[in-house]
Amino acid sequence: WNQHLKHHQCSVTHEEAPAKKLRLSKPSKSAALHVDLCKASSSTDALQYLLTFSRKPVEAESVEGVVRILLEHYYKETDSSVRLKIASLLGLLSKTPGFSPDCIVDDAINTLSSEKSHQVLAQLLDSLLVIGSQLPESPAVRLRLIEVAYKNLSDSSFGVRTKCLQLLGCLGLLEAPLGKDTAMRDVQSIISDYFGDQDPRVRTAALKAMLQLHERGMKIHQIIYDQACRLLSDDYEQVRSAAVQMVWVLSQLYPESIVPIPSSNEEIRLVDDAFGKISHMVSDGSWMVRVQAAKTLRKRTAHERAKELFASGEFSSGRKWADDAPKEKLDTNTVNLIASGACGAFVHGLEDEMFEVRNAAVEALCQLARSSPSFAEKCLDFLVDMFNDEIEEVRLQSIHVLRQISTHITLREDQLDTVLAVLEDSSRDIREALHELLCFTNVSTKECIQLALLELLKNLNKYPTDRSSVWKCLKFLGSRHPTLVLPLVPELLSTHPYFDTPEPDMDDPAYIAVLVLVFNAATSCPTMPALFSDHTFRHYAYLRDSLSHLVPPLRLPGRKQVYGLDSVDCGSGSGSVESAQLFLQQSLNRVSTIQNLEAAGAPELLDLTIRDLQRLGELQTELAGAADFCATFLRCQLLLMKALQEKLWNISVPLILKQNITVTAAAQQVLDESYKLEFLYSGLENRQVATIHHVRLQAKALQLILAARTRHGLDSLISSCEKFLQDVESFQRLFLTELPHLQDSFVEKLLELLPRLSSCKPVEQVKILQTTLRQSGLLQLRLPEQIHRATATIIEPTGESDNPLRFTSGLVVALDIDATLEHVQDPQNSVKVQVLYPDGQSHVIHPKPADFRKPGPNRHRLITQVYLSHTAWTEPSQIEVRLLLAYSSSCSSRLGWTDAMDSLHPAEGTVEGTIPFSKHVKVFIMPKPARR
């Protein structure tokens, strides 16, 4: 059909060609819809056609025609359910990417005048809200929509009034009043009239509309405060919840304003009054309101843009009343009275029957404690008590909170005892969160260190799978408390001043745990190594090699030559990072002198630079991501350079096949590496993504040149050329802003030659491509501030066991997988487990979202089970387990109808694949034949 269309277009004049295209594509959707709606014999049929139509994507150029057909049917339709569906479709269609809904605003507004159904009217207003949101730069449209909302505010239906208030909140003009019809009243006074509406849903919508105005940067009038306070005692929980938010917002805007205290002659600052009222709401009858009140006690700012409107930078800490006021003399009785009320709010929250409220109260304590060390000390006992909560989520939250404020506090022995009791918990998440907490906890006495070590060793004995987590915990515990560990060393290492003691077993995880604690304490305690036995030094050398991430380099007197421990740590420190960054930049600058891919001596220079960058990544972990990224990028350039060497392309016909195989492999490798560059590294800016896509375009050009040399057929070559030209056009569309930075590049020269390429024959196209590719310059790579490589480390299985997993063939055996993931974006959707069997079979398993935990920023933990099965083997053999990172790359940025539709139907031209990003681990298994 496309070829026929092209042939037809060639026979008409140049001016008529675009018109032909428009007539073919524009009415397609609307014509089909019109035919369907005309065929509908009843309202049910029409509704069915509309439902089917709503599931299909619509191109931007067809939207207006579709809307016209829908509105034509809307005025004829008597059934309100069909009109309701048409009204919702108007909003959905206006969100079509690339379509500007200003051409349908008038038609959509006109439908309101004839509509009698309240439900349809509400839906039409909702669609108008969507249309208005799509046109932020059009004040005239906004003004019209606001007037429509104001006219319909008096409607008898709560649904219509609610939607009108939403419209005013989202689109209300922030500067000017509404106009003559509203008697110069501004949007706030109109919305506040509905705080007293008879329907609670409308009152809630009015409060939310006012909050929406605040979010958009409008300063709410102080007069609203009294009305919001009255709504705190509303009968309806949704109203009270929204009123709590409104009171908090006003307390941030007018903290120093003075308000009278009811039933007395006293006055109080507005921020203090608000805090007291919100604290009171923590005892509300509805758990939903209690959650909102507890959350609000800790909030700092509602919106970054509104910061300049706040006279006070942060909320009162909650420990004592008005602690952010000028330090004049205060009446102590008043302070005590209000402070106890505020304290009571947190206690009520922590002892609430609903776990959601307890969770919010714990989080509130955390936020306030982080900004006030004195408050952190006072709330410590309350937080530690929450470690015994009956709900796991609350226990976990309180552990995370204590971890966040651990810099401000030092645990007493009785508090540490309560904390360590949690190590008995059967939940792995709880235990690991506690290990993480202990890493950053300060303790006061050597008895505390002894107690912590004892409990951690019990934990290790009861749950052997916690081994790596316990060792890591003791590493930090030792390095934070060297002076407390020092007096315990003789007891911990069982040494004696006169007698030799037996050498402990190096395979014992508990002994290794003790050594990790001691060696980390020794880094800042130079007198400690004098207490070591000879075998302790030998064990240090062994552990320094086998567990270098847990055992630090030590300066041991007289043993430098034996263990090579003299200046292992001289590479750490900020100075070395700066010099490494300088070296990295110099390496890139050196490579940038290469003029084009055929420059003399270029391959040798690239080879040396790649080797330097790889070594830099190994030595300087902070720059490993950036160094690896640059090395991979330069490797792509080197592969292209070698593939385009003159001698390879001027050879006799019999050698072409062999040379083609080499170059084909190089082109494929560059493509694979380009996907690694794009999806394995985080922190990339648009400039780097454009550079990666440029390399990918070069590899595709090389593949096209190779396809032309093999001469499989003219038809396939024509389609390959068309596909390549589409890729060039989509590159131009995606990276239009980056094109000025791609001077002298392959793509810049291609875009200059694009008119010529589009008109010439495929063979001629290939010749132009080959010349352009060989003459194109090497792109200058600019590094972003932070760039990290996604990595995965499989902790379990270790791959060290010689005992095979035995199971009956045809049945399954579960293999536990435990892995840590660093800098992985969206692991729930991208991380997969691959199992390779000795016979070449490969299985890829997608873990459940619940198998992923997030112990810290940019870190995830995968704990899952993989089921293995196979036919009977004669002897045990090894399978390989590794983690893969799945990616989906589209060469164009076309967006589908909705996100759900995108996930069901990947865009045409989407490339999907996986990248191995962990080392493989070998596991012995033995499927046995079934017994007869």
C-alpha angles and dihedrals in degrees: 000000000000092000091047090050092050091049090050093048092052089062095058129068123273093250094054096051098082091048090055090053093049093050090051099047110026104062095037098099096034092046091051091047092047091052091048094049091047089052092053108111094187142017090259091058092047090050090050091051090049092049091051091046093051090061093060124081118246124209117238093244092055097051098087093051091048091051091052091053091047093050092047089056091041093064092048096046120098098182111090094208090062091047088049091055091048089050091053091047090057090062093043094050093048088062092060107129112252095020122112109206096204090102092062100042095094094047092048092050092048091059090066095066096062098037116110100172112092092206093054090044090055090049092049090052089049090053090048088053089054091048092049091049089054091056105053092150095058112084092173092060091045092051091051092049092049090052089050089052092049093050092052096045090092092059115130093230118088090213093060093045090049093052091047090054090048089053092051092048095049100037105022110130112251098209114029129053118249098263142252097316091062094049091248091297115153126235094256096059090048092051093044090057087070094056084090098045116141092236115072091211090060091047089053091048090050092053092046091049090053090049088050090055088052091050088053091055104263116140108236115226115253090230088074090068095078092047092049091049091053089053090058086079095047117136092234119078096212089057093049091048093052090043090057089056091047093051090050093050092052091047088059094047098046106022096148097045114116120235127182121250109236117248093016141070092239126110130209138189113268093236090055092047091050092049091052092049094047090047088054090053090061084077093050120138093240118072090210091060091045090055091049092048093048091049092047093054089068103037116117108188132358098210134007093225092055092056094098089057092060114092091193118055098212143009123267109277092236095230095100129001120269094359089157092056124102109284098252120142112284132201102258094207091058092047093050093047095052095038091057089050091053091047090050090056091062094042090051089049094049092049096044119133092231114075091212089063092046089050092050091047091052090050090048091053089050095053093049094043092053091060096042122045092190091054089047090059092049096050094045095095091050092051094047089052088057088065086079095054116136093231116076093213091058092046090050092047093050090050091051091048094051088049090055094052096037092109090066099049145059117204121231119222094256091050092048088051091057091046094049092050086073089069086080089065114120091218112098091204092057093048093048092047088053091050087052090050092050089053089067101031125113117215128193109218142031088245087064091054090048092049092048092049092048093050092045091052089050088051089051091051094047097041109027091178088070089069100113093041093052092047091051090049092053091048090062094038090056096045092049096049110035095146092052093048094048098075090047096054098093090050094043095049093037092232126160128204093230110017132062113240125212116271111253122234111269091207092063109105090205092057091047088051091055092047091050089054093048098043093050091050089050093062091078098026109070094182094062100079089063087070094055123107121228092257089053089062090050091049089049091055091049095048092043087062100037100037102024092152090062103034116063126214110267130199099231116188114248094355102088095105093046099052103018090237099139104110108350089135096050089097093064124088136071094278093061091049090052092049090048090052090050091050090050092052092046090052090054092046090052091053092047089071089074105106101199143345091273097051115135115255092010097120092053092049091048091048092054093045092050090051091049092049093049090052091047090054091053094049101041111044093185090063098036093106095050094043093049091047092052093044092051092047092050090046088058090052091048092051091050090048093052092045091054098049113140095234092057093057098045100059134119121273098254090060095047094086094055092044091048091056091054094047093043089055090048092050092049091048091052090051091050092047090050090058089049090052092051101042107024095059128064128201095048119153125216090262092061093044089053090051091051092049088049091057089047090053090052090052091049090050089052090050090051092051090051091048089054091052093053090053098207092164142316095247094058090046092052092051091046091052092048091049091050093050089051088053091052092050093048089049089054091049096047098043103032092132092051097051093092088061092053097071117160088008128137093254094049091054090045093053090051089052095041097104090051093044092051093054103040130081122272094252090052090047091055092051091051090048093051093051093045093048094052094047097044118115127243110260118241108239114218115197122222122228096261126019124170132184118226108242136179129198120195109217097175128064092038094195090226100104120103092192108099122226102245122205139152114269113253091029127084137248123202118233115198114226121197118175139160119223124202126198095352115153115219097349093181090070103028109040119086134171119232124201118195117196123206092249091061097260114140129197125191117201124196110213120224117258088243090062091071123083128183110216094170146349113308089000129106134177123214116202112171145131126246119202115221127196136165144152119274119294128202093225138007117280138179127261121195123230123193140154124249131201111218120211138183118202123186119197090212133041096230111151122211129225095276137350090257091054090049092056092049096047116031113214117265110264093031114147116208126188147132134250121206107232104170134059113259119252121211120222126188114229133173121196106199124206114258115259116249 
